[in-house]
Every structure is written in C-alpha cells, then in structure tokens.
Short mmCIF file of C-alpha atoms and ligand atoms in Angstrom, two decimals:
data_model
loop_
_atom_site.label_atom_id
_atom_site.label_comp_id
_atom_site.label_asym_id
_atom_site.label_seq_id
_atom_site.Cartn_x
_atom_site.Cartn_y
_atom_site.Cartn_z
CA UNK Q 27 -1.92 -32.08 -18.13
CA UNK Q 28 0.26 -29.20 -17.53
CA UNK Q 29 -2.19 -26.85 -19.25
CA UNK Q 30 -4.88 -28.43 -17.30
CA UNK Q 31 -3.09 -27.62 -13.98
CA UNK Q 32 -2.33 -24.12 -14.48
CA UNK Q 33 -6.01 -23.63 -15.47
CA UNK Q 34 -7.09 -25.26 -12.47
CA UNK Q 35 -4.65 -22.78 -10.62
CA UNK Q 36 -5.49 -20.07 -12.63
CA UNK Q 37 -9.18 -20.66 -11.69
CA UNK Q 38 -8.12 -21.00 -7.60
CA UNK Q 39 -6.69 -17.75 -7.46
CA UNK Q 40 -9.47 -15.74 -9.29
CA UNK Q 41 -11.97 -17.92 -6.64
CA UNK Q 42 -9.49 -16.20 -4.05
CA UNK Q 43 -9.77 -12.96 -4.99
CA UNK Q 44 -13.74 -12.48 -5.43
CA UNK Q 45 -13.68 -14.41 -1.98
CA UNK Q 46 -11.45 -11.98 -0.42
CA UNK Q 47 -13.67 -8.68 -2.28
CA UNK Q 48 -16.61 -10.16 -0.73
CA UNK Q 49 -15.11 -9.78 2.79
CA UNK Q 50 -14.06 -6.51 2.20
CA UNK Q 51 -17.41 -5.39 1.24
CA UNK Q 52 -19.45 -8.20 4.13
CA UNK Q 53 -16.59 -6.85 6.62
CA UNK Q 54 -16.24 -3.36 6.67
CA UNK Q 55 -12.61 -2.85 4.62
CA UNK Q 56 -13.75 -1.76 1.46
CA UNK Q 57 -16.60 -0.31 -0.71
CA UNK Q 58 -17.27 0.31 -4.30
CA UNK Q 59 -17.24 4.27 -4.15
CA UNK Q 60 -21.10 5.63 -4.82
CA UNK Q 61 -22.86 2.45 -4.26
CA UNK Q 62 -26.21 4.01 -3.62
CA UNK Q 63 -25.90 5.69 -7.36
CA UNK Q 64 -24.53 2.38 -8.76
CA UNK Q 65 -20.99 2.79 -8.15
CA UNK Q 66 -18.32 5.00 -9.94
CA UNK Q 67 -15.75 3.82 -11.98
CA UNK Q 68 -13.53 1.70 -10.31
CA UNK Q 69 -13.22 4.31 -6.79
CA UNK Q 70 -13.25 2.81 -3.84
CA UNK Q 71 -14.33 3.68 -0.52
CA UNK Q 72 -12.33 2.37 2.94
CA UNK Q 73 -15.05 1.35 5.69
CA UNK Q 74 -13.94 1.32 8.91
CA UNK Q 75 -11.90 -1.70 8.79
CA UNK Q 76 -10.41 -0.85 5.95
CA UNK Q 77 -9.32 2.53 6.62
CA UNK Q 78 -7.63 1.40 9.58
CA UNK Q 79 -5.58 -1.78 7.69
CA UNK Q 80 -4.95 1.26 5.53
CA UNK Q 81 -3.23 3.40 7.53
CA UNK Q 82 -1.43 0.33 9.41
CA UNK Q 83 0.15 -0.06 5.71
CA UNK Q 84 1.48 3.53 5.86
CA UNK Q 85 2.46 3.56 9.79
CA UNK Q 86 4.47 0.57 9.44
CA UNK Q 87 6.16 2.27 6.30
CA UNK Q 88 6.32 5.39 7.91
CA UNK Q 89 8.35 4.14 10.89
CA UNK Q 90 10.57 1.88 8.49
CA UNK Q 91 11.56 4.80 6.65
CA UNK Q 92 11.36 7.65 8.36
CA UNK Q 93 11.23 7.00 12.46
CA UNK Q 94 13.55 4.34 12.33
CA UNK Q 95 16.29 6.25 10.58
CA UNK Q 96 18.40 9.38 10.96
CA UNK Q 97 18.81 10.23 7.12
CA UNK Q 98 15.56 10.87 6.11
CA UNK Q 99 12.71 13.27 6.68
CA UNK Q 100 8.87 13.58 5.91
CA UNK Q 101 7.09 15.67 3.59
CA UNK Q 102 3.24 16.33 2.98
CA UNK Q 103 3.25 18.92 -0.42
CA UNK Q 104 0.75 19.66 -2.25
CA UNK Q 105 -1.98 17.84 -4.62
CA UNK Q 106 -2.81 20.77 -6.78
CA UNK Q 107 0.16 21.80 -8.75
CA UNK Q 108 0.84 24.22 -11.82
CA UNK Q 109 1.95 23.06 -15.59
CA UNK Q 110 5.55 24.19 -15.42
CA UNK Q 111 6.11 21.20 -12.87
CA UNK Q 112 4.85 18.70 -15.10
CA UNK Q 113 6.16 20.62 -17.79
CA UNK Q 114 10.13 20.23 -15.99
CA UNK Q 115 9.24 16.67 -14.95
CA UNK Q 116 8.20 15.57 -18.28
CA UNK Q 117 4.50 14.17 -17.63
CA UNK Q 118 3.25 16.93 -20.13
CA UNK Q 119 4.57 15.09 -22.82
CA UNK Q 120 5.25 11.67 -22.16
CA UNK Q 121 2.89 10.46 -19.22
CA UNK Q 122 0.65 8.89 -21.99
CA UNK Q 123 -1.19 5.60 -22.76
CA UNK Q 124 -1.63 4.44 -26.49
CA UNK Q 125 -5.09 4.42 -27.31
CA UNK Q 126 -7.46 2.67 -29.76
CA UNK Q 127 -10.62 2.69 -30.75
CA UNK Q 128 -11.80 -0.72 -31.83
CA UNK Q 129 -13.72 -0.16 -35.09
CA UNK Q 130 -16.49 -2.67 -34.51
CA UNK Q 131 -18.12 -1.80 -31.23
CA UNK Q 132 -16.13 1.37 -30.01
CA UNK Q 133 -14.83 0.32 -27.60
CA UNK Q 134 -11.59 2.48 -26.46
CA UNK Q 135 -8.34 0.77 -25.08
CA UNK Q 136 -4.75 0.79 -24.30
CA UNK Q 137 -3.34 -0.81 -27.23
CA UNK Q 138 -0.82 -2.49 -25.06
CA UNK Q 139 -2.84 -4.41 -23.14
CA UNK Q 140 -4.92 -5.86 -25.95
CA UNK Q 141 -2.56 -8.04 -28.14
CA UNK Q 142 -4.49 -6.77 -30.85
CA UNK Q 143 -8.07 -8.15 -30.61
CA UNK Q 144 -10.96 -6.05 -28.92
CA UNK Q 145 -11.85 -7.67 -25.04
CA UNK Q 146 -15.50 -6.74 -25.58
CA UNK Q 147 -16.36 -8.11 -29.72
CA UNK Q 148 -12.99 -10.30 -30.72
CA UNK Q 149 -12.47 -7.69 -33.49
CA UNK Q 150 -9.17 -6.82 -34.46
CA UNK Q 151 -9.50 -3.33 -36.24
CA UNK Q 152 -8.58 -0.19 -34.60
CA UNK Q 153 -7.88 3.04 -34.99
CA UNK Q 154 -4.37 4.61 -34.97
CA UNK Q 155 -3.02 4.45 -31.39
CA UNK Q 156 -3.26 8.46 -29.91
CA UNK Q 157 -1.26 8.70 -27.04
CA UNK Q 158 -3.15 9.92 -23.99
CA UNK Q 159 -2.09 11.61 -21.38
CA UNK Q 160 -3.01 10.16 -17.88
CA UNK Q 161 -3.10 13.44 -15.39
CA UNK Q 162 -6.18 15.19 -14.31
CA UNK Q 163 -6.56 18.66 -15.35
CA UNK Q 164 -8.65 20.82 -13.97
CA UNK Q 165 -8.46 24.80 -13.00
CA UNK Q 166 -7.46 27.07 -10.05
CA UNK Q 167 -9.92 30.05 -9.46
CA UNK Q 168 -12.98 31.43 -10.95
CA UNK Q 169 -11.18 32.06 -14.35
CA UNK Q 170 -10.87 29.42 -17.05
CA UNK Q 171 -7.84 29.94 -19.64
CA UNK Q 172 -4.37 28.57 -19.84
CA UNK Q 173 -3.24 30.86 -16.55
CA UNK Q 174 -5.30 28.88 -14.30
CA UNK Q 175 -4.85 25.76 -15.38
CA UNK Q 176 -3.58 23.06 -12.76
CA UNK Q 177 -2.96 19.28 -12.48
CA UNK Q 178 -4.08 16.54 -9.98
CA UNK Q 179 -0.43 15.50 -9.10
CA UNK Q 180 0.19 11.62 -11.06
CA UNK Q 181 2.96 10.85 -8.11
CA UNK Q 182 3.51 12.14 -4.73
CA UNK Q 183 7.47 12.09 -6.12
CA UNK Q 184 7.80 15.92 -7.40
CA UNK Q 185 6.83 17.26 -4.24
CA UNK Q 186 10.25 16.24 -2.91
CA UNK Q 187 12.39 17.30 -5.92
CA UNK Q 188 10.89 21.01 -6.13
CA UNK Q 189 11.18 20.64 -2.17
CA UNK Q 190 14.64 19.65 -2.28
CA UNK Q 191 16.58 22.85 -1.09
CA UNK Q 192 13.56 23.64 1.68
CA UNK Q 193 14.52 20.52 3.49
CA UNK Q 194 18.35 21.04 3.08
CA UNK Q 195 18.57 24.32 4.05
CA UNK Q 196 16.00 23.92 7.34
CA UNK Q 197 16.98 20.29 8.20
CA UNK Q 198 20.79 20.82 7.95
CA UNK Q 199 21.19 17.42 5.99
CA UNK Q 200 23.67 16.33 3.40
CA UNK Q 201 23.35 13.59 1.14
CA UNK Q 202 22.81 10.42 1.06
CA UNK Q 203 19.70 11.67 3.24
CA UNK Q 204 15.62 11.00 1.87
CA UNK Q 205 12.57 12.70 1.57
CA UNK Q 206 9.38 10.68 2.17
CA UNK Q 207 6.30 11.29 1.25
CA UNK Q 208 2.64 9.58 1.67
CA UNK Q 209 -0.56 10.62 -0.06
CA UNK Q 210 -3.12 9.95 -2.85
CA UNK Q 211 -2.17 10.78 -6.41
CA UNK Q 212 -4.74 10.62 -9.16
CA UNK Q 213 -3.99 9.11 -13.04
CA UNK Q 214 -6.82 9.16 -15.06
CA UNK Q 215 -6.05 5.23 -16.19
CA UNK Q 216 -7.80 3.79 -19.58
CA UNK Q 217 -8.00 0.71 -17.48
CA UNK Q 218 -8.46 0.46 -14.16
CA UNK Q 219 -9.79 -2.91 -12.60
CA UNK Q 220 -8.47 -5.80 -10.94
CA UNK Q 221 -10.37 -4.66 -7.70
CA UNK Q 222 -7.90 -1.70 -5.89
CA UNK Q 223 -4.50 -3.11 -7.88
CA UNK Q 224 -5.25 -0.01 -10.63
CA UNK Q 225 -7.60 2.59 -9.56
CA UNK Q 226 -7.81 6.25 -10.87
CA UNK Q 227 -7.04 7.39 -7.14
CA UNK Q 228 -4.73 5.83 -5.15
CA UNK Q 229 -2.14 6.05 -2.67
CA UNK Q 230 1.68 6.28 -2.71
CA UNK Q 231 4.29 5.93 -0.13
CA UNK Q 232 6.98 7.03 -2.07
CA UNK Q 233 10.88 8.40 -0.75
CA UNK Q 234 13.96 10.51 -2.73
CA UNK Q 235 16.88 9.26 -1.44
CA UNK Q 236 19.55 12.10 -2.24
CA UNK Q 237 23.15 10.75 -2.93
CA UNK Q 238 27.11 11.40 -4.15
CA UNK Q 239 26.68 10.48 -7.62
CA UNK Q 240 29.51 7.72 -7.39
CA UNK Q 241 27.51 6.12 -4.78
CA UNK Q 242 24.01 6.00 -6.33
CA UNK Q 243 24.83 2.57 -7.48
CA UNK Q 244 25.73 1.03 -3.97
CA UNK Q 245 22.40 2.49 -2.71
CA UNK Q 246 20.08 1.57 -5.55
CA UNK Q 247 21.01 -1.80 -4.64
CA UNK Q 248 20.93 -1.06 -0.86
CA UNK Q 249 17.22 0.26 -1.16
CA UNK Q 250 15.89 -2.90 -3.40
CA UNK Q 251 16.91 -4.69 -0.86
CA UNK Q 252 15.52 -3.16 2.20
CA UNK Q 253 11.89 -2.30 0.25
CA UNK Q 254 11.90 -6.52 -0.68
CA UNK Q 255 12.65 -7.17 3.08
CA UNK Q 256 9.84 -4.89 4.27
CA UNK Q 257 7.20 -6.90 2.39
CA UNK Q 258 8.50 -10.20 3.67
CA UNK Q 259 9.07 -8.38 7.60
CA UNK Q 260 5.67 -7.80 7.16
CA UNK Q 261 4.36 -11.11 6.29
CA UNK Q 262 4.56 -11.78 2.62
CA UNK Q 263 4.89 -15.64 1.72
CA UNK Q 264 8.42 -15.26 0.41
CA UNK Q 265 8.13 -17.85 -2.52
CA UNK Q 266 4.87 -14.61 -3.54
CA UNK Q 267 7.48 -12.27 -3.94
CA UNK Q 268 10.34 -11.43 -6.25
CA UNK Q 269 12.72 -8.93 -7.56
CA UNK Q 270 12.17 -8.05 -11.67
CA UNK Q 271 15.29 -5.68 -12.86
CA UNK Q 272 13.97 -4.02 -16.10
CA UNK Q 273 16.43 -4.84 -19.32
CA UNK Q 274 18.59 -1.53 -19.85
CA UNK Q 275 16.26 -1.17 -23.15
CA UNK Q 276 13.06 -1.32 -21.18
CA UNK Q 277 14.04 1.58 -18.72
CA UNK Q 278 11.87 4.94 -18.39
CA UNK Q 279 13.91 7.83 -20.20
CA UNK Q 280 14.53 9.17 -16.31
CA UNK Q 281 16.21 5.96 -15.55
CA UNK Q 282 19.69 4.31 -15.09
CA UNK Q 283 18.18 1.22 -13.18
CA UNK Q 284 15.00 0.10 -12.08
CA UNK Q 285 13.62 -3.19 -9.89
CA UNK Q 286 10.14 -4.10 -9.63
CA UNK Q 287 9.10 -5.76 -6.56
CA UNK Q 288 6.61 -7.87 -7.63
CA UNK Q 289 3.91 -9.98 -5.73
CA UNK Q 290 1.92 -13.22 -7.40
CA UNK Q 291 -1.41 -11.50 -7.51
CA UNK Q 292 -4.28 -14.06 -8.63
CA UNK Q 293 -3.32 -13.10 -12.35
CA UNK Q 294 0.38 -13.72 -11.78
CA UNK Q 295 3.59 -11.12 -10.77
CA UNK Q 296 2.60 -7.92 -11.03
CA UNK Q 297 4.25 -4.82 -9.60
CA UNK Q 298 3.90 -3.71 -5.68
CA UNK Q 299 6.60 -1.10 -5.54
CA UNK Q 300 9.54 0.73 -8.51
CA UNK Q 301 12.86 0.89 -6.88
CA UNK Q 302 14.61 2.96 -8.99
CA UNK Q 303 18.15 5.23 -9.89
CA UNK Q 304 17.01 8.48 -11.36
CA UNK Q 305 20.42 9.72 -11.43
CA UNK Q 306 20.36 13.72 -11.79
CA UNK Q 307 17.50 13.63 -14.13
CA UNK Q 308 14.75 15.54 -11.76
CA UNK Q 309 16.96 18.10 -10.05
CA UNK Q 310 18.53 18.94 -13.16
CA UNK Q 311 15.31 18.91 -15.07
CA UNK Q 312 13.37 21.07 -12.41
CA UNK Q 313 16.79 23.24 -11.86
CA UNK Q 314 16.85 24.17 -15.77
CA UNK Q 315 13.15 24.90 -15.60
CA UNK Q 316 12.80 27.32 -12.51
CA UNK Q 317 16.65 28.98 -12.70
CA UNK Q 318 16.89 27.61 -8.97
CA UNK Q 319 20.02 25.85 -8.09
CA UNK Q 320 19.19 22.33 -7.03
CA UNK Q 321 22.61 21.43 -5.74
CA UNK Q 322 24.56 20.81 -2.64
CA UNK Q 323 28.19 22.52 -1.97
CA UNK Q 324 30.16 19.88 0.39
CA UNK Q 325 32.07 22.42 2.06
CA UNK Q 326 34.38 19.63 3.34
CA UNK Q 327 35.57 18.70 -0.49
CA UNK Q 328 34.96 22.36 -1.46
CA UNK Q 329 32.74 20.89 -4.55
CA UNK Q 330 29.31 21.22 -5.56
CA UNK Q 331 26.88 18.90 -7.32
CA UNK Q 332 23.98 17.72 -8.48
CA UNK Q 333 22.58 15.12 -6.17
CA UNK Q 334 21.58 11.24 -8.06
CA UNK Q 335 18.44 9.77 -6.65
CA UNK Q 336 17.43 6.40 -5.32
CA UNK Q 337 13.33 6.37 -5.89
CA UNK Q 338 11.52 3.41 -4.16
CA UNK Q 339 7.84 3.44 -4.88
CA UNK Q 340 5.48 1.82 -3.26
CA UNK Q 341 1.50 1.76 -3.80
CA UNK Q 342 -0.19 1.91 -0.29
CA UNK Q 343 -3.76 0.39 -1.59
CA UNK Q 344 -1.94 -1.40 -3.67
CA UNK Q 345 0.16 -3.12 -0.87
CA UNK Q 346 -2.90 -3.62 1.10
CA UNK Q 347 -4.30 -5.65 -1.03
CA UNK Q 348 -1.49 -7.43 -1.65
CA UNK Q 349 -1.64 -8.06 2.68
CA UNK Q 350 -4.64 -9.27 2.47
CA UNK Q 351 -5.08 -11.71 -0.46
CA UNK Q 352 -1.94 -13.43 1.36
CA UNK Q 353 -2.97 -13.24 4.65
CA UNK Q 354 -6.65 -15.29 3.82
CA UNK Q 355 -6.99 -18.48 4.20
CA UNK Q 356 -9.40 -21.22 4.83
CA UNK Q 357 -9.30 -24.21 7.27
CA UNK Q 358 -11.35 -27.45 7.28
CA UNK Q 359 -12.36 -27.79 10.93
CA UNK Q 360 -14.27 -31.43 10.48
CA UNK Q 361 -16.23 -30.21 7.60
CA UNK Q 362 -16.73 -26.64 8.62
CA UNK Q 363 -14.45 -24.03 6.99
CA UNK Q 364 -13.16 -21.39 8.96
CA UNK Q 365 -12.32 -18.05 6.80
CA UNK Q 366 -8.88 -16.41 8.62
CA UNK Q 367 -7.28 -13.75 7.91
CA UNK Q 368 -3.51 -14.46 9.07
CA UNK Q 369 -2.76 -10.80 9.17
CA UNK Q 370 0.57 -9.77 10.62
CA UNK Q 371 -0.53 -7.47 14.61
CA UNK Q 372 0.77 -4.79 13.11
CA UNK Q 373 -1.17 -4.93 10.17
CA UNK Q 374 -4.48 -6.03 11.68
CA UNK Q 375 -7.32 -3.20 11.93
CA UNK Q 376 -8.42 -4.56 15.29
CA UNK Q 377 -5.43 -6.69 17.41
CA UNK Q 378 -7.56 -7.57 20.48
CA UNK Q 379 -11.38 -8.38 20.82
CA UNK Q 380 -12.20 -8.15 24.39
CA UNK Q 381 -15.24 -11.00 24.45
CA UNK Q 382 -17.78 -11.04 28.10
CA UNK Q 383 -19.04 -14.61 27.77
CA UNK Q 384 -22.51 -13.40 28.53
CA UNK Q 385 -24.43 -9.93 28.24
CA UNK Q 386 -24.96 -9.91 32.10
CA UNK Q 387 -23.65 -6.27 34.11
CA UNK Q 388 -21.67 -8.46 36.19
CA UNK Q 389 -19.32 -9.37 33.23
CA UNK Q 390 -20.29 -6.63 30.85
CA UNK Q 391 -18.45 -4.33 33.63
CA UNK Q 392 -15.14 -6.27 34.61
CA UNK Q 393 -14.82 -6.72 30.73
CA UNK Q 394 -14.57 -2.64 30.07
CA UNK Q 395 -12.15 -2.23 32.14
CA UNK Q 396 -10.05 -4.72 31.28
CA UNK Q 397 -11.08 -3.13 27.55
CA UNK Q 398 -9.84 0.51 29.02
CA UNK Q 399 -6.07 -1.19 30.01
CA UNK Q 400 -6.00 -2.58 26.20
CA UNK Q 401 -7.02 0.52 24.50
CA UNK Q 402 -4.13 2.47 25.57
CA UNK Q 403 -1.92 0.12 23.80
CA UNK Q 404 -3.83 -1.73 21.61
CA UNK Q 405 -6.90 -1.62 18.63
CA UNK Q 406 -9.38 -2.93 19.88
CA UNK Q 407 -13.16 -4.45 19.59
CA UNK Q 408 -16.10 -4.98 22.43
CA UNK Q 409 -18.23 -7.59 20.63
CA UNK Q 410 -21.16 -9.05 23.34
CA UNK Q 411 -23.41 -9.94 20.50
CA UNK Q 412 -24.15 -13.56 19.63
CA UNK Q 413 -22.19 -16.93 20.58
CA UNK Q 414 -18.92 -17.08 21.60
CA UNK Q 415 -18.37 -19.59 18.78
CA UNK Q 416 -19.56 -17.04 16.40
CA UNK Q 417 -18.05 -14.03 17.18
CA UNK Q 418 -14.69 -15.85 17.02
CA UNK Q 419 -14.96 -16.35 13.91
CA UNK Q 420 -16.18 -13.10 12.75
CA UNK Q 421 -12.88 -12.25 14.16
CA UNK Q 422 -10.61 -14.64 12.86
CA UNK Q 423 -12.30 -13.49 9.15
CA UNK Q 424 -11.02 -9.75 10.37
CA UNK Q 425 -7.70 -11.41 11.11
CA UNK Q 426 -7.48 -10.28 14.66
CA UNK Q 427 -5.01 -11.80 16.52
CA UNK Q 428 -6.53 -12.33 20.03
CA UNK Q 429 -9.80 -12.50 21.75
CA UNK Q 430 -10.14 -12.15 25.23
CA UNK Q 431 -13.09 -14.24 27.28
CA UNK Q 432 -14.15 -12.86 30.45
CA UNK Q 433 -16.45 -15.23 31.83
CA UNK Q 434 -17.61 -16.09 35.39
CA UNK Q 435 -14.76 -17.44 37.05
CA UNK Q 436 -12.50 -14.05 36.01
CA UNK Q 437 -14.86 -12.82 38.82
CA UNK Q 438 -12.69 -15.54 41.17
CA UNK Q 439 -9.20 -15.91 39.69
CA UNK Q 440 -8.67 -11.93 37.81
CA UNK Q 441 -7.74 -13.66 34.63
CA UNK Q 442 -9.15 -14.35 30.82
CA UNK Q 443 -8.98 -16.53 28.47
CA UNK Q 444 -7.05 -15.35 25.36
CA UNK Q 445 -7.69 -17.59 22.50
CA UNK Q 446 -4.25 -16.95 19.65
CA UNK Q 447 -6.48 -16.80 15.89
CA UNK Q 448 -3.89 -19.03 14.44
CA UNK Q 449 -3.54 -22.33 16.39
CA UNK Q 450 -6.90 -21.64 18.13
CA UNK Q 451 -5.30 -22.62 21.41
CA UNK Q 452 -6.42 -20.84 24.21
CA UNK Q 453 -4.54 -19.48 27.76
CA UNK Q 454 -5.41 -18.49 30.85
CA UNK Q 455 -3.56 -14.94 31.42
CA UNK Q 456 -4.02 -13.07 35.06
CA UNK Q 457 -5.47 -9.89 34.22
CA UNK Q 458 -2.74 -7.61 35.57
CA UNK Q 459 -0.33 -9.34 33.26
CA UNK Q 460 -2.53 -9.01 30.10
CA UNK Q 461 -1.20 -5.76 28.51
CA UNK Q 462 2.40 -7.34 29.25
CA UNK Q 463 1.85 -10.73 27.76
CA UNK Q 464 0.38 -9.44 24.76
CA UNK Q 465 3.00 -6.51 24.10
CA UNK Q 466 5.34 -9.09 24.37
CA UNK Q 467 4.07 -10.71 21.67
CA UNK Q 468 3.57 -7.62 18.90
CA UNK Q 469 6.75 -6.34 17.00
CA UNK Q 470 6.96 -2.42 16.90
N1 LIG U 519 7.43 8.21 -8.81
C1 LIG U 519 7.48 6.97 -9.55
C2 LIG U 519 6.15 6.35 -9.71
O1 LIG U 519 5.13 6.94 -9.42
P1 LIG U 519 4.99 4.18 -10.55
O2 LIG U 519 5.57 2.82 -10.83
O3 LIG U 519 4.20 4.82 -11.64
O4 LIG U 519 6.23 5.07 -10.13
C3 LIG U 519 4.65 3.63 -8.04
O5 LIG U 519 4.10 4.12 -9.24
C4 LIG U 519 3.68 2.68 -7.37
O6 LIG U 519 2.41 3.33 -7.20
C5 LIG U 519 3.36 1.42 -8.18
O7 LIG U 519 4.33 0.41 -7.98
C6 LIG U 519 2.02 1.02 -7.59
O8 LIG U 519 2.18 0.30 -6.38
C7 LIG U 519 1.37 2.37 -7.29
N2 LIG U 519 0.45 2.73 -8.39
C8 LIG U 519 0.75 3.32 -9.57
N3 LIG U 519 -0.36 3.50 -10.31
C9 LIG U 519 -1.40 3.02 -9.59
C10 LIG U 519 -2.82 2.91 -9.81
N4 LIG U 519 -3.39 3.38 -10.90
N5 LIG U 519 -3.57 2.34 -8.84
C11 LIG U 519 -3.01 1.89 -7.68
N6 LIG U 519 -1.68 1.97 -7.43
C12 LIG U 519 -0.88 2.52 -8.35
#
C-alpha cells in the first residue's frame, strides 16, 4: 500500500513538472536553446518572461545580501580565467566526474549516478571509471599551445578570493565583511537534465564572507540560517525545504562544514544552495600560488592573519525553478481548472496587468495612463486582446498578482477594479489611490 502511494506520488510530481515545462515554453519563461536546429544539449534560453523571473531571483538576492547590509560588497570578475587559478584552487586536479563506458551499447556515464547498471541497455559492464574533469577549456588569442590556454570559470567563487586584497584595500573593510558575486559559470556536466536543475551553463549567486578564524564557526551557522530563511521569505512551502549537514567524512577536501539547503524537487531533496566553512583553504591556497599576501593586519590587536570563509552558494536558475514548481497550482472552479502561478510580487515577471474592458479609444486611453502611473513603480502588462475571462487567466498562469479593469463606469467614478490572483476577489480602488494601495501591499 505504502509502495503503491509513493508511486502514485512519485508519478504526481513528475505530472507537475512536465506541466510546469510546458508553461515555460506556452508562456514565454523558458526555451530549449537552438530550437529551430533541434535543440542543444540541455541549454536553455530565457523568453521574456523568464528572463525577467530571472533576474527578480538575483534582485531579491542582491538586496538581501548586499543592499541590505553594511558588511558586504559586490563583485562582477571575470569569466575567462588562466590555469594557475584553477591550478591554486584545485579544479585542475580534482573537479572531476568518474566516468564509464558501458560495454554493451557505449553509452558513457557518471559511474555514481548509475548503481551499476547502464540507463539506456540494463547492462552492467563498464569500463574502468576515468575521472573527468568538468571545466571548459578553450584558448585566449590567435595562438594555440599551453601559453594561451584558458578556462570557462566552474564557479563565480574565485573571483572573490584572487579579488580579496582589491576590495580591502579600496573598500576600507575588515573582516567579518563579504564579497558577492552573480553570474553564469559553465561545467561541462556528463549529465545534465532534469529540465534547468543541471545544465552545462548556469547561474550562481554566490558570497565570501571573510572572518576571525575563531569566529568562522558562529557565522557558518549564522549564514545557514539566513540563506534557509531567504527561500522561505520568499515563498517556499516550508515543509519543501530542509537543512542537510554533510557527515564530517563526506566533506569536500576545502571543507570544515558544509549544509545543503535542499528543496523537494519532483524526484525528491535535492540541493538549492552549499553553505559552507572553507576555513583558510582558498586564501592560503591562492596566497602560496601567486607569492601575494592574502591577509589582513588588525592594527587594533597588532596581529595578522589569514581570513576563514563562510561560502553560501546558491544556483540562480536553479532557484527559479525551484519558485516556480512551488508556486503552480491548479484549482477546480466547478469543473474548470484554473492553472496559477502563486508567485511571491517580488518574484512575479509582470505584478500588474492593466485590463480596458473593451478595445474602444474611450477606455483604451484612460487605461494608459493609469498604465503610465503603474510603470514607474511596477512591471507591468497592457493586455486588450480577447475576454476578460480569458485574459485573467492567462495571467493568473503567469502568476501576476493583480489585474486592473477599466471599464465604463471608471469614466464616472475614477476608479478600477483590481481583481487579487489568489482569492479571485475583486475591489473597487479610486484611481488616485491605486499606486498607494498596491505598494502597500508588495514587500521591498
Ligand atoms: N563555490 C562553491 C560551488 O560552486 P556548488 O555546490 O558546486 O558549489 C553551488 O554550486 C550551487 O550552484 C549549487 O547549489 C546549485 O544551485 C548551482 N549549480 C551547480 N552546478 C549546477 C549546474 N550544473 N546547473 C545548475 N545549477 C548548478
């Protein structure tokens, strides 16, 4: 019976997750990359929703960890980077993947992921596992040869560690203060898949967070729980989410502690975002490499040190879809399901449709301008296409939170009708009090 459930469940969630895919694509969020050629290996292209969700994701993270606060600062380095980083951060030699080639049909994967029996035949002979190493190489200049060789960075992360006396000596911090960092890092995976969870491109939104050695503990816990809160802030179903410590045998040879946030993806937990303490490993690695001193002198104690680090690491595609396959939900209206996506405001690529109740000048007009007073503050849509009954609902599957109906008697009385996507329920709001009601209603 038990079994029988868990099937049933297990069957829900993948229903869940090729219903929320098809949105993306119907929608506007997201593309398979190259679709005209016949797509390209798990990439992905945003559309125009999507881009914007996108870079919701990152503004809200942004302004969490950098706006918001005093100790830490922002950082855009580099994607291109030379060997002797990699070299320093250890990626040259142990960023790899174990990989087999199953004897019967060729087919190559990570041995871990297989428990020993090929996906594609059932076989279960392979070839001894030859570690692989996940960056992408490529070259710098006209000239090939070992000089111009350079690396697609893996993690956004050693741009802030080879950064790390830059900021401190133009920002005038002292630890504990962070470098943060957004932007696509590339890891040429043996599997990608599971729609945008693994992809060979992607985006992190990751932050060093520099500290007194003796206090790296206090603030590895600190940071765990502040990155778990964010998801939840943001609209996570907290009984989706959960906190995964890794066994002190199971940590990454950089690591003296590590917590995986982990959301219940259609396939189970899996892993949103690393919080981790790195101790002194980078700064020492990367000060050893270069000769540079990667320290800070507290003149107040007269001592000088190597910085620990606090690491959390976040995927920003990765989080997105993790938004949106909790956010989407269906509702039997009397036999008709309505498709919602319960997105938090700030999340939401569009947060108010502005809605004339017919196509006639006379509304068309008074609606743009009460469309001009939104934009300022708000993302918005100008949809005069089809019923009103329908274009609510293409809005609700969008997960925007309000549409506005300007109809015939906002000609008389100067206000809408602002209909909430949630309970449906719809108000009458004077028109000079629209922006105000609605601000009023949107967490910064
Ligand atoms: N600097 C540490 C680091 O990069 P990671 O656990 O390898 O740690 C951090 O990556 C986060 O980046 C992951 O939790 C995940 O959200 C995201 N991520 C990693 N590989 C990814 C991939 N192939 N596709 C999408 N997101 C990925």
């Amino acid at each position: 019976m038990d079994e029988l459930v868990e099937n049933l469940d297990a069957a829900k969630a993948q229903e869940k997750l090729e219903k929320v895919t098809s949105l993306c694509k119907r929608r506007g969020f997201i593309f398979p990359s190259a679709e005209i050629y016949g797509g390209f290996r798990s990439t992905y292209d945003y559309g125009p929703l999507g881009v914007q969700m996108l870079r919701n994701v990152k503004d809200q993270w942004w302004k969490t960890m950098v706006q918001f606060r005093d100790d830490v600062v922002g950082l855009d380095a580099a994607i291109l980077s030379p060997p002797a980083i990699w070299a320093a951060s250890g990626h040259l030699e142990t960023f790899t993947d174990p990989l087999v080639d199953c004897k019967k049909c060729q087919g190559r994967w990570r041995e871990d992921k297989i428990n020993g029996v090929c996906p594609t035949c059932g076989s279960t002979t392979f070839t001894e596992p030859r570690a692989f190493n996940l960056m992408f190489k490529t070259q710098a200049g006209p000239v090939e040869g070992d000089g111009a060789t350079a690396y697609l960075r893996p993690e956004t992360a050693q741009g802030m560690f080879t950064n790390f006396s830059n900021v401190l000596n133009t920002m005038r911090k002292k630890p504990p203060f962070g470098i943060a960092q957004i932007g696509k890092s590339f890891r040429n995976e043996i599997t990608p898949g599971n729609y945008v969870f693994r992809t060979r491109e992607f985006e992190q939104m990751e932050m060093e967070f520099f500290v007194p050695p003796e206090d790296a503990e206090t603030w590895y816990r600190y940071w765990v729980e502040e990155r778990f809160n964010w998801y939840l802030d943001l609209g996570i179903h907290p009984d989706h989410l959960r906190k995964n410590e890794a066994a002190p045998e199971d940590l990454a040879h950089y690591s003296r502690g590590t917590t995986d946030i982990e959301f219940l993806f259609p396939w189970g937990f899996d892993e949103l975002e690393g919080v981790a303490n790195r101790g002194d490993f980078d700064l020492s690695a990367h000060a050893a490499a270069s000769g540079e001193r990667l320290e800070y002198f507290d003149q107040g104690l007269n001592i000088r040190y190597t910085p620990f680090v606090i690491e959390p690491a976040a995927g920003a595609t990765r989080a997105m879809m993790a938004f949106l396959l909790d956010a989407y939900d269906e509702e039997d209206l009397d036999g008709d399901v309505r498709s919602v996506l319960r997105l938090d405001p700030r999340l939401a690529p569009v947060q108010v449709a502005v809605l004339p109740l017919s196509k006639k000048p006379e509304l068309e007009e008074p609606a743009r301008k009460v469309l001009r007073a939104l934009q300022s503050v708000f993302r918005c849509d100008f949809d005069t296409t089809q019923s009103i009954g329908k274009r609510y609902r293409r809005q609700d599957e969008i997960g925007t939170p309000w549409c506005v109906t300007v109809d015939f008697d906002s000609l008389d009385d100067h206000a809408v009708t602002v209909r909430d996507r949630d309970s449906m329920e719809q108000q009458r709001i004077a028109i000079d009090q629209l922006v105000a009601t609605l601000v009023a209603s949107v967490q910064r």
